[in-house]
Amino acid sequence: MKNELYYISTDKSLINMEIVFNFLHNDSYWAQGRSRETVERSVANSLCFTLLDSTDKQVGFARVITDYAVFAWLLDVFILDNYRGLGLGKKLITTIMEHPDLQQIKRWALGTKDAHGLYKKYGFKPLAHPENMMERRLY
């Protein structure tokens, strides 16, 4: 299988919500237990990138929360297990970083436990001043 057999769309009608929900709820380390309602609301209010094969089967996903001017947060990035190792994660992140509506963004953020090497290739690095950052968690 080669990357030419896959494409990425921001058309939300192509999102298979069952795949997104099942992966986030059951398989991700960052969103386990997230409710279906929460997943649907987060997708509805984000710029979403769906990775599909040539038969329109969804094999990956990512979303960006942004104001389209200053800040963007990349999250819920995944490639289904059977499609890993084919360069599809790179294809997905490249497409996101090159999206025309996101070219004005001055500050990007993301959280990852295990994909630092991938994101480093796109200019991500640890926070320069983590002491300036704060968060509020309600769980």
Coordinates of C-alpha atoms in Angstrom, one line a residue:
M1 CA 0.0 0.0 0.0
K2 CA 1.3 3.4 -0.9
N3 CA 0.2 6.9 0.2
E4 CA -1.3 7.6 -3.3
L5 CA -4.1 5.2 -2.2
Y6 CA -5.1 7.5 0.6
Y7 CA -6.5 11.0 0.7
I8 CA -7.5 13.6 3.3
S9 CA -10.6 15.6 3.4
T10 CA -12.0 18.3 5.7
D11 CA -15.6 17.5 4.6
K12 CA -17.3 16.5 7.9
S13 CA -19.9 14.4 6.0
L14 CA -17.1 11.9 5.3
I15 CA -16.3 11.3 9.0
N16 CA -17.2 7.9 10.3
M17 CA -18.2 9.0 13.8
E18 CA -18.3 5.4 14.9
I19 CA -14.6 4.9 14.1
V20 CA -13.7 8.2 15.7
F21 CA -15.7 7.5 18.9
N22 CA -14.5 3.9 19.2
F23 CA -10.9 4.9 18.8
L24 CA -11.0 7.8 21.2
H25 CA -13.2 6.1 23.8
N26 CA -11.6 2.7 23.8
D27 CA -8.1 2.8 22.2
S28 CA -6.5 6.2 22.9
Y29 CA -4.6 7.0 26.0
W30 CA -5.8 10.6 26.1
A31 CA -9.5 10.3 25.7
Q32 CA -10.5 6.9 27.1
G33 CA -14.0 7.0 28.4
R34 CA -14.9 10.2 26.6
S35 CA -18.6 10.2 25.9
R36 CA -20.2 9.9 22.5
E37 CA -21.9 13.3 23.0
T38 CA -18.6 14.9 23.9
V39 CA -16.8 13.4 20.8
E40 CA -19.6 14.6 18.5
R41 CA -19.6 18.1 20.0
S42 CA -15.8 18.3 19.7
V43 CA -15.9 17.3 16.1
A44 CA -18.8 19.7 15.3
N45 CA -16.7 22.6 16.7
S46 CA -13.4 21.8 15.1
L47 CA -11.6 21.8 11.8
C48 CA -11.4 18.1 11.1
F49 CA -9.1 16.1 8.8
T50 CA -10.3 12.7 7.8
L51 CA -7.8 10.2 6.3
L52 CA -9.6 7.8 3.9
D53 CA -8.5 5.0 1.6
S54 CA -9.4 4.7 -2.1
T55 CA -12.7 3.0 -1.1
D56 CA -13.6 5.9 1.2
K57 CA -13.0 3.8 4.3
Q58 CA -11.7 6.0 7.2
V59 CA -8.3 5.0 8.5
G60 CA -7.2 8.1 10.4
F61 CA -8.4 11.4 11.9
A62 CA -7.2 14.6 13.4
R63 CA -8.8 17.9 14.5
V64 CA -7.7 21.4 15.0
I65 CA -9.2 24.0 17.4
T66 CA -8.4 27.4 16.1
D67 CA -9.3 31.1 15.8
Y68 CA -7.8 31.0 12.3
A69 CA -5.6 34.0 13.1
V70 CA -3.3 33.5 16.1
F71 CA -3.6 30.1 17.8
A72 CA -4.3 26.5 16.9
W73 CA -4.4 23.3 19.0
L74 CA -3.8 20.0 17.2
L75 CA -5.5 17.1 18.9
D76 CA -7.1 13.6 18.6
V77 CA -4.7 12.5 16.0
F78 CA -4.8 8.8 15.2
I79 CA -4.1 6.2 12.5
L80 CA -5.9 2.9 12.9
D81 CA -3.5 0.1 13.9
N82 CA -3.7 -1.8 10.6
Y83 CA -2.5 1.3 8.7
R84 CA 0.4 2.3 10.8
G85 CA 3.9 2.2 9.4
L86 CA 2.8 3.4 6.0
G87 CA 3.7 7.1 6.4
L88 CA 0.1 8.1 6.8
G89 CA 0.7 10.0 10.1
K90 CA 3.2 12.2 8.2
K91 CA 0.8 12.6 5.4
L92 CA -1.9 13.7 7.8
I93 CA 0.2 16.2 9.7
T94 CA 1.7 17.6 6.5
T95 CA -1.8 18.2 5.1
I96 CA -2.8 19.9 8.3
M97 CA 0.3 22.2 8.5
E98 CA -0.2 23.1 4.8
H99 CA -3.9 23.8 5.0
P100 CA -4.5 27.3 3.4
D101 CA -6.8 28.5 6.3
L102 CA -4.1 27.8 8.8
Q103 CA -1.1 29.6 7.3
Q104 CA -1.6 32.8 9.5
I105 CA -1.3 30.8 12.7
K106 CA 1.6 32.1 14.8
R107 CA 1.3 29.6 17.7
W108 CA 0.5 25.9 17.5
A109 CA 0.1 23.6 20.5
L110 CA -0.4 19.9 21.1
G111 CA 0.0 17.3 23.7
T112 CA 1.6 13.9 23.1
K113 CA 3.0 11.1 25.2
D114 CA 4.8 9.1 22.5
A115 CA 5.0 10.9 19.2
H116 CA 7.5 13.6 19.9
G117 CA 9.7 12.5 17.0
L118 CA 6.9 12.9 14.5
Y119 CA 5.9 16.4 15.6
K120 CA 9.5 17.6 15.9
K121 CA 9.7 17.2 12.1
Y122 CA 7.0 19.9 11.8
G123 CA 8.7 22.4 14.1
F124 CA 7.0 21.5 17.4
K125 CA 9.2 21.5 20.5
P126 CA 8.8 21.6 24.3
L127 CA 7.4 24.8 25.7
A128 CA 10.0 27.5 25.9
H129 CA 8.5 28.9 29.2
P130 CA 6.3 26.2 30.7
E131 CA 6.2 28.3 33.9
N132 CA 4.0 30.8 32.0
M133 CA 1.4 28.2 31.1
M134 CA -1.5 27.2 33.2
E135 CA -4.4 24.8 32.9
R136 CA -7.7 24.0 34.6
R137 CA -8.8 20.4 34.8
L138 CA -12.2 19.4 35.8
Y139 CA -11.7 15.6 36.0

